[in-house]
Amino acid sequence: MLKLFKEHKIALGVAILAAIIYGSFAYDLVRTDSVKLITLYAGLFGVTYFVIRNLAWNVNLLIGLGFVYRLVFLFAIPNLSQDFYRFLWDGSIVSQGGNPFLFTPETYLSNQGVFDGIISNAQELYDGMGSLNGSHFSNYPPFNQLCFAIASLF
């Protein structure tokens, strides 16, 4: 193992740089900052190409790096799309035995007394998804709704 580090320290250093770039994607990128997004994406493409080109012979190491890169995103809130708020909304409705196709989030919030307790963090989810998404009925198919329900339990 030590021999691997000595012989490929540049490639492994670049792999660490890739993890730092992934961290910037996960925790420091604002969705309206297009220049930063394109720069990070292009840099990550070049870094990944270099790592794969120099470590292609060691598939286990590449798989391990793939797991490490995914762990970087473990505690990040998705910052390039606000759709996950709607996913959690629909999942909360389904997990409580409701039907997300029957009413919009705005309907839910305006009739709070009727729907008491179905979604505990309803206002936070609505604020996250925005009024554009909150004023429409769900458009996700039933299988996706099941996946959202499972996610909402966690």
PDB file of C-alpha atoms in Angstrom:
ATOM      1  CA  MET A   1       0.000   0.000   0.000  1.00  0.00           C
ATOM      2  CA  LEU A   2       2.840   2.368   0.856  1.00  0.00           C
ATOM      3  CA  LYS A   3       4.405   1.544  -2.494  1.00  0.00           C
ATOM      4  CA  LEU A   4       1.193   2.675  -4.217  1.00  0.00           C
ATOM      5  CA  PHE A   5       1.373   6.055  -2.474  1.00  0.00           C
ATOM      6  CA  LYS A   6       5.042   6.521  -3.333  1.00  0.00           C
ATOM      7  CA  GLU A   7       4.687   5.605  -7.005  1.00  0.00           C
ATOM      8  CA  HIS A   8       1.452   7.488  -7.671  1.00  0.00           C
ATOM      9  CA  LYS A   9       1.560  10.410  -5.261  1.00  0.00           C
ATOM     10  CA  ILE A  10       0.720  12.956  -7.977  1.00  0.00           C
ATOM     11  CA  ALA A  11      -2.348  11.024  -9.169  1.00  0.00           C
ATOM     12  CA  LEU A  12      -3.504  10.494  -5.590  1.00  0.00           C
ATOM     13  CA  GLY A  13      -2.934  14.186  -4.840  1.00  0.00           C
ATOM     14  CA  VAL A  14      -5.076  15.066  -7.837  1.00  0.00           C
ATOM     15  CA  ALA A  15      -7.708  12.610  -6.542  1.00  0.00           C
ATOM     16  CA  ILE A  16      -7.738  14.571  -3.274  1.00  0.00           C
ATOM     17  CA  LEU A  17      -8.156  17.755  -5.320  1.00  0.00           C
ATOM     18  CA  ALA A  18     -11.201  16.126  -6.953  1.00  0.00           C
ATOM     19  CA  ALA A  19     -12.680  15.486  -3.492  1.00  0.00           C
ATOM     20  CA  ILE A  20     -12.156  19.165  -2.651  1.00  0.00           C
ATOM     21  CA  ILE A  21     -13.907  20.207  -5.866  1.00  0.00           C
ATOM     22  CA  TYR A  22     -16.783  17.844  -5.063  1.00  0.00           C
ATOM     23  CA  GLY A  23     -16.951  19.449  -1.617  1.00  0.00           C
ATOM     24  CA  SER A  24     -17.229  22.865  -3.247  1.00  0.00           C
ATOM     25  CA  PHE A  25     -20.077  21.531  -5.392  1.00  0.00           C
ATOM     26  CA  ALA A  26     -21.833  20.119  -2.339  1.00  0.00           C
ATOM     27  CA  TYR A  27     -21.440  22.887   0.224  1.00  0.00           C
ATOM     28  CA  ASP A  28     -20.343  26.111  -1.455  1.00  0.00           C
ATOM     29  CA  LEU A  29     -22.191  26.426  -4.769  1.00  0.00           C
ATOM     30  CA  VAL A  30     -25.169  28.715  -5.232  1.00  0.00           C
ATOM     31  CA  ARG A  31     -27.444  27.676  -8.085  1.00  0.00           C
ATOM     32  CA  THR A  32     -27.410  31.155  -9.643  1.00  0.00           C
ATOM     33  CA  ASP A  33     -23.592  31.225  -9.907  1.00  0.00           C
ATOM     34  CA  SER A  34     -23.233  29.836 -13.434  1.00  0.00           C
ATOM     35  CA  VAL A  35     -19.599  30.832 -13.872  1.00  0.00           C
ATOM     36  CA  LYS A  36     -18.551  28.939 -10.764  1.00  0.00           C
ATOM     37  CA  LEU A  37     -20.654  25.932 -11.788  1.00  0.00           C
ATOM     38  CA  ILE A  38     -19.063  25.739 -15.240  1.00  0.00           C
ATOM     39  CA  THR A  39     -15.576  26.300 -13.822  1.00  0.00           C
ATOM     40  CA  LEU A  40     -15.983  23.569 -11.205  1.00  0.00           C
ATOM     41  CA  TYR A  41     -17.471  21.209 -13.768  1.00  0.00           C
ATOM     42  CA  ALA A  42     -14.656  21.784 -16.269  1.00  0.00           C
ATOM     43  CA  GLY A  43     -12.001  21.485 -13.560  1.00  0.00           C
ATOM     44  CA  LEU A  44     -13.553  18.293 -12.252  1.00  0.00           C
ATOM     45  CA  PHE A  45     -13.659  16.860 -15.765  1.00  0.00           C
ATOM     46  CA  GLY A  46      -9.941  17.520 -16.229  1.00  0.00           C
ATOM     47  CA  VAL A  47      -9.004  16.220 -12.788  1.00  0.00           C
ATOM     48  CA  THR A  48     -11.082  13.077 -13.216  1.00  0.00           C
ATOM     49  CA  TYR A  49      -9.599  12.430 -16.653  1.00  0.00           C
ATOM     50  CA  PHE A  50      -6.103  12.716 -15.171  1.00  0.00           C
ATOM     51  CA  VAL A  51      -6.907  10.369 -12.266  1.00  0.00           C
ATOM     52  CA  ILE A  52      -8.527   7.740 -14.487  1.00  0.00           C
ATOM     53  CA  ARG A  53      -5.724   7.935 -17.028  1.00  0.00           C
ATOM     54  CA  ASN A  54      -3.061   7.417 -14.359  1.00  0.00           C
ATOM     55  CA  LEU A  55      -4.847   4.902 -12.145  1.00  0.00           C
ATOM     56  CA  ALA A  56      -6.879   2.916 -14.691  1.00  0.00           C
ATOM     57  CA  TRP A  57      -4.889  -0.211 -13.914  1.00  0.00           C
ATOM     58  CA  ASN A  58      -6.169  -0.219 -10.309  1.00  0.00           C
ATOM     59  CA  VAL A  59      -9.926  -0.667 -10.555  1.00  0.00           C
ATOM     60  CA  ASN A  60     -10.326  -1.270  -6.802  1.00  0.00           C
ATOM     61  CA  LEU A  61      -8.729   2.090  -6.046  1.00  0.00           C
ATOM     62  CA  LEU A  62     -11.026   3.836  -8.534  1.00  0.00           C
ATOM     63  CA  ILE A  63     -14.061   2.179  -6.955  1.00  0.00           C
ATOM     64  CA  GLY A  64     -12.830   3.260  -3.530  1.00  0.00           C
ATOM     65  CA  LEU A  65     -12.401   6.832  -4.773  1.00  0.00           C
ATOM     66  CA  GLY A  66     -15.951   6.698  -6.134  1.00  0.00           C
ATOM     67  CA  PHE A  67     -17.252   5.793  -2.671  1.00  0.00           C
ATOM     68  CA  VAL A  68     -15.187   8.550  -1.057  1.00  0.00           C
ATOM     69  CA  TYR A  69     -16.527  11.105  -3.541  1.00  0.00           C
ATOM     70  CA  ARG A  70     -20.085  10.064  -2.720  1.00  0.00           C
ATOM     71  CA  LEU A  71     -19.406  10.346   1.008  1.00  0.00           C
ATOM     72  CA  VAL A  72     -18.490  13.994   0.436  1.00  0.00           C
ATOM     73  CA  PHE A  73     -22.148  14.618  -0.495  1.00  0.00           C
ATOM     74  CA  LEU A  74     -23.581  12.682   2.460  1.00  0.00           C
ATOM     75  CA  PHE A  75     -24.596  15.679   4.575  1.00  0.00           C
ATOM     76  CA  ALA A  76     -25.126  18.205   1.770  1.00  0.00           C
ATOM     77  CA  ILE A  77     -28.494  19.729   0.960  1.00  0.00           C
ATOM     78  CA  PRO A  78     -29.104  19.590  -2.799  1.00  0.00           C
ATOM     79  CA  ASN A  79     -28.317  23.092  -4.009  1.00  0.00           C
ATOM     80  CA  LEU A  80     -28.910  22.951  -7.761  1.00  0.00           C
ATOM     81  CA  SER A  81     -32.611  22.121  -7.596  1.00  0.00           C
ATOM     82  CA  GLN A  82     -35.404  22.723  -5.120  1.00  0.00           C
ATOM     83  CA  ASP A  83     -37.408  19.731  -6.325  1.00  0.00           C
ATOM     84  CA  PHE A  84     -36.369  17.642  -3.330  1.00  0.00           C
ATOM     85  CA  TYR A  85     -38.706  19.742  -1.179  1.00  0.00           C
ATOM     86  CA  ARG A  86     -41.596  18.588  -3.363  1.00  0.00           C
ATOM     87  CA  PHE A  87     -40.347  15.007  -3.162  1.00  0.00           C
ATOM     88  CA  LEU A  88     -40.438  15.192   0.629  1.00  0.00           C
ATOM     89  CA  TRP A  89     -43.864  16.869   0.521  1.00  0.00           C
ATOM     90  CA  ASP A  90     -45.378  14.154  -1.658  1.00  0.00           C
ATOM     91  CA  GLY A  91     -43.637  11.440   0.359  1.00  0.00           C
ATOM     92  CA  SER A  92     -45.026  12.822   3.610  1.00  0.00           C
ATOM     93  CA  ILE A  93     -48.550  12.788   2.193  1.00  0.00           C
ATOM     94  CA  VAL A  94     -48.213   9.210   0.887  1.00  0.00           C
ATOM     95  CA  SER A  95     -46.609   7.899   4.095  1.00  0.00           C
ATOM     96  CA  GLN A  96     -49.611   9.254   6.048  1.00  0.00           C
ATOM     97  CA  GLY A  97     -52.032   7.466   3.723  1.00  0.00           C
ATOM     98  CA  GLY A  98     -52.962  10.553   1.709  1.00  0.00           C
ATOM     99  CA  ASN A  99     -53.076  11.126  -2.016  1.00  0.00           C
ATOM    100  CA  PRO A 100     -50.733  13.858  -3.318  1.00  0.00           C
ATOM    101  CA  PHE A 101     -52.728  14.074  -6.558  1.00  0.00           C
ATOM    102  CA  LEU A 102     -55.868  15.398  -4.825  1.00  0.00           C
ATOM    103  CA  PHE A 103     -54.688  18.804  -3.613  1.00  0.00           C
ATOM    104  CA  THR A 104     -51.852  21.283  -4.015  1.00  0.00           C
ATOM    105  CA  PRO A 105     -49.520  22.398  -1.219  1.00  0.00           C
ATOM    106  CA  GLU A 106     -51.244  25.801  -1.283  1.00  0.00           C
ATOM    107  CA  THR A 107     -54.591  24.075  -0.716  1.00  0.00           C
ATOM    108  CA  TYR A 108     -53.092  22.194   2.212  1.00  0.00           C
ATOM    109  CA  LEU A 109     -51.762  25.376   3.822  1.00  0.00           C
ATOM    110  CA  SER A 110     -54.960  27.348   3.280  1.00  0.00           C
ATOM    111  CA  ASN A 111     -57.069  24.565   4.860  1.00  0.00           C
ATOM    112  CA  GLN A 112     -54.779  23.797   7.773  1.00  0.00           C
ATOM    113  CA  GLY A 113     -57.604  22.737  10.097  1.00  0.00           C
ATOM    114  CA  VAL A 114     -58.768  20.042   7.676  1.00  0.00           C
ATOM    115  CA  PHE A 115     -55.312  18.513   7.229  1.00  0.00           C
ATOM    116  CA  ASP A 116     -53.944  18.928  10.766  1.00  0.00           C
ATOM    117  CA  GLY A 117     -50.881  16.845  11.503  1.00  0.00           C
ATOM    118  CA  ILE A 118     -50.347  15.195   8.118  1.00  0.00           C
ATOM    119  CA  ILE A 119     -47.160  17.131   7.393  1.00  0.00           C
ATOM    120  CA  SER A 120     -45.350  18.372  10.477  1.00  0.00           C
ATOM    121  CA  ASN A 121     -42.976  20.728   8.629  1.00  0.00           C
ATOM    122  CA  ALA A 122     -45.417  21.868   5.932  1.00  0.00           C
ATOM    123  CA  GLN A 123     -44.511  25.555   5.932  1.00  0.00           C
ATOM    124  CA  GLU A 124     -40.780  24.844   5.726  1.00  0.00           C
ATOM    125  CA  LEU A 125     -41.263  22.469   2.785  1.00  0.00           C
ATOM    126  CA  TYR A 126     -43.570  24.929   1.023  1.00  0.00           C
ATOM    127  CA  ASP A 127     -41.088  27.765   1.493  1.00  0.00           C
ATOM    128  CA  GLY A 128     -38.327  25.559   0.088  1.00  0.00           C
ATOM    129  CA  MET A 129     -40.245  24.462  -2.994  1.00  0.00           C
ATOM    130  CA  GLY A 130     -41.524  27.961  -3.733  1.00  0.00           C
ATOM    131  CA  SER A 131     -44.919  29.203  -4.782  1.00  0.00           C
ATOM    132  CA  LEU A 132     -44.529  28.064  -8.400  1.00  0.00           C
ATOM    133  CA  ASN A 133     -44.159  24.407  -7.440  1.00  0.00           C
ATOM    134  CA  GLY A 134     -46.534  24.753  -4.495  1.00  0.00           C
ATOM    135  CA  SER A 135     -49.402  25.966  -6.637  1.00  0.00           C
ATOM    136  CA  HIS A 136     -49.476  22.865  -8.859  1.00  0.00           C
ATOM    137  CA  PHE A 137     -50.647  19.328  -8.343  1.00  0.00           C
ATOM    138  CA  SER A 138     -48.046  16.582  -8.147  1.00  0.00           C
ATOM    139  CA  ASN A 139     -46.864  15.293 -11.502  1.00  0.00           C
ATOM    140  CA  TYR A 140     -44.756  12.346 -10.319  1.00  0.00           C
ATOM    141  CA  PRO A 141     -45.901   8.780 -11.105  1.00  0.00           C
ATOM    142  CA  PRO A 142     -47.046   6.415  -8.332  1.00  0.00           C
ATOM    143  CA  PHE A 143     -43.774   4.439  -8.190  1.00  0.00           C
ATOM    144  CA  ASN A 144     -41.871   7.666  -7.564  1.00  0.00           C
ATOM    145  CA  GLN A 145     -44.408   8.559  -4.883  1.00  0.00           C
ATOM    146  CA  LEU A 146     -43.548   5.281  -3.130  1.00  0.00           C
ATOM    147  CA  CYS A 147     -39.839   6.156  -3.242  1.00  0.00           C
ATOM    148  CA  PHE A 148     -40.619   9.623  -1.857  1.00  0.00           C
ATOM    149  CA  ALA A 149     -42.638   8.043   0.979  1.00  0.00           C
ATOM    150  CA  ILE A 150     -39.705   5.839   1.925  1.00  0.00           C
ATOM    151  CA  ALA A 151     -37.379   8.865   1.864  1.00  0.00           C
ATOM    152  CA  SER A 152     -39.753  10.928   3.989  1.00  0.00           C
ATOM    153  CA  LEU A 153     -39.629   8.299   6.723  1.00  0.00           C
ATOM    154  CA  PHE A 154     -35.919   9.029   7.162  1.00  0.00           C
TER     155      PHE A 154
END
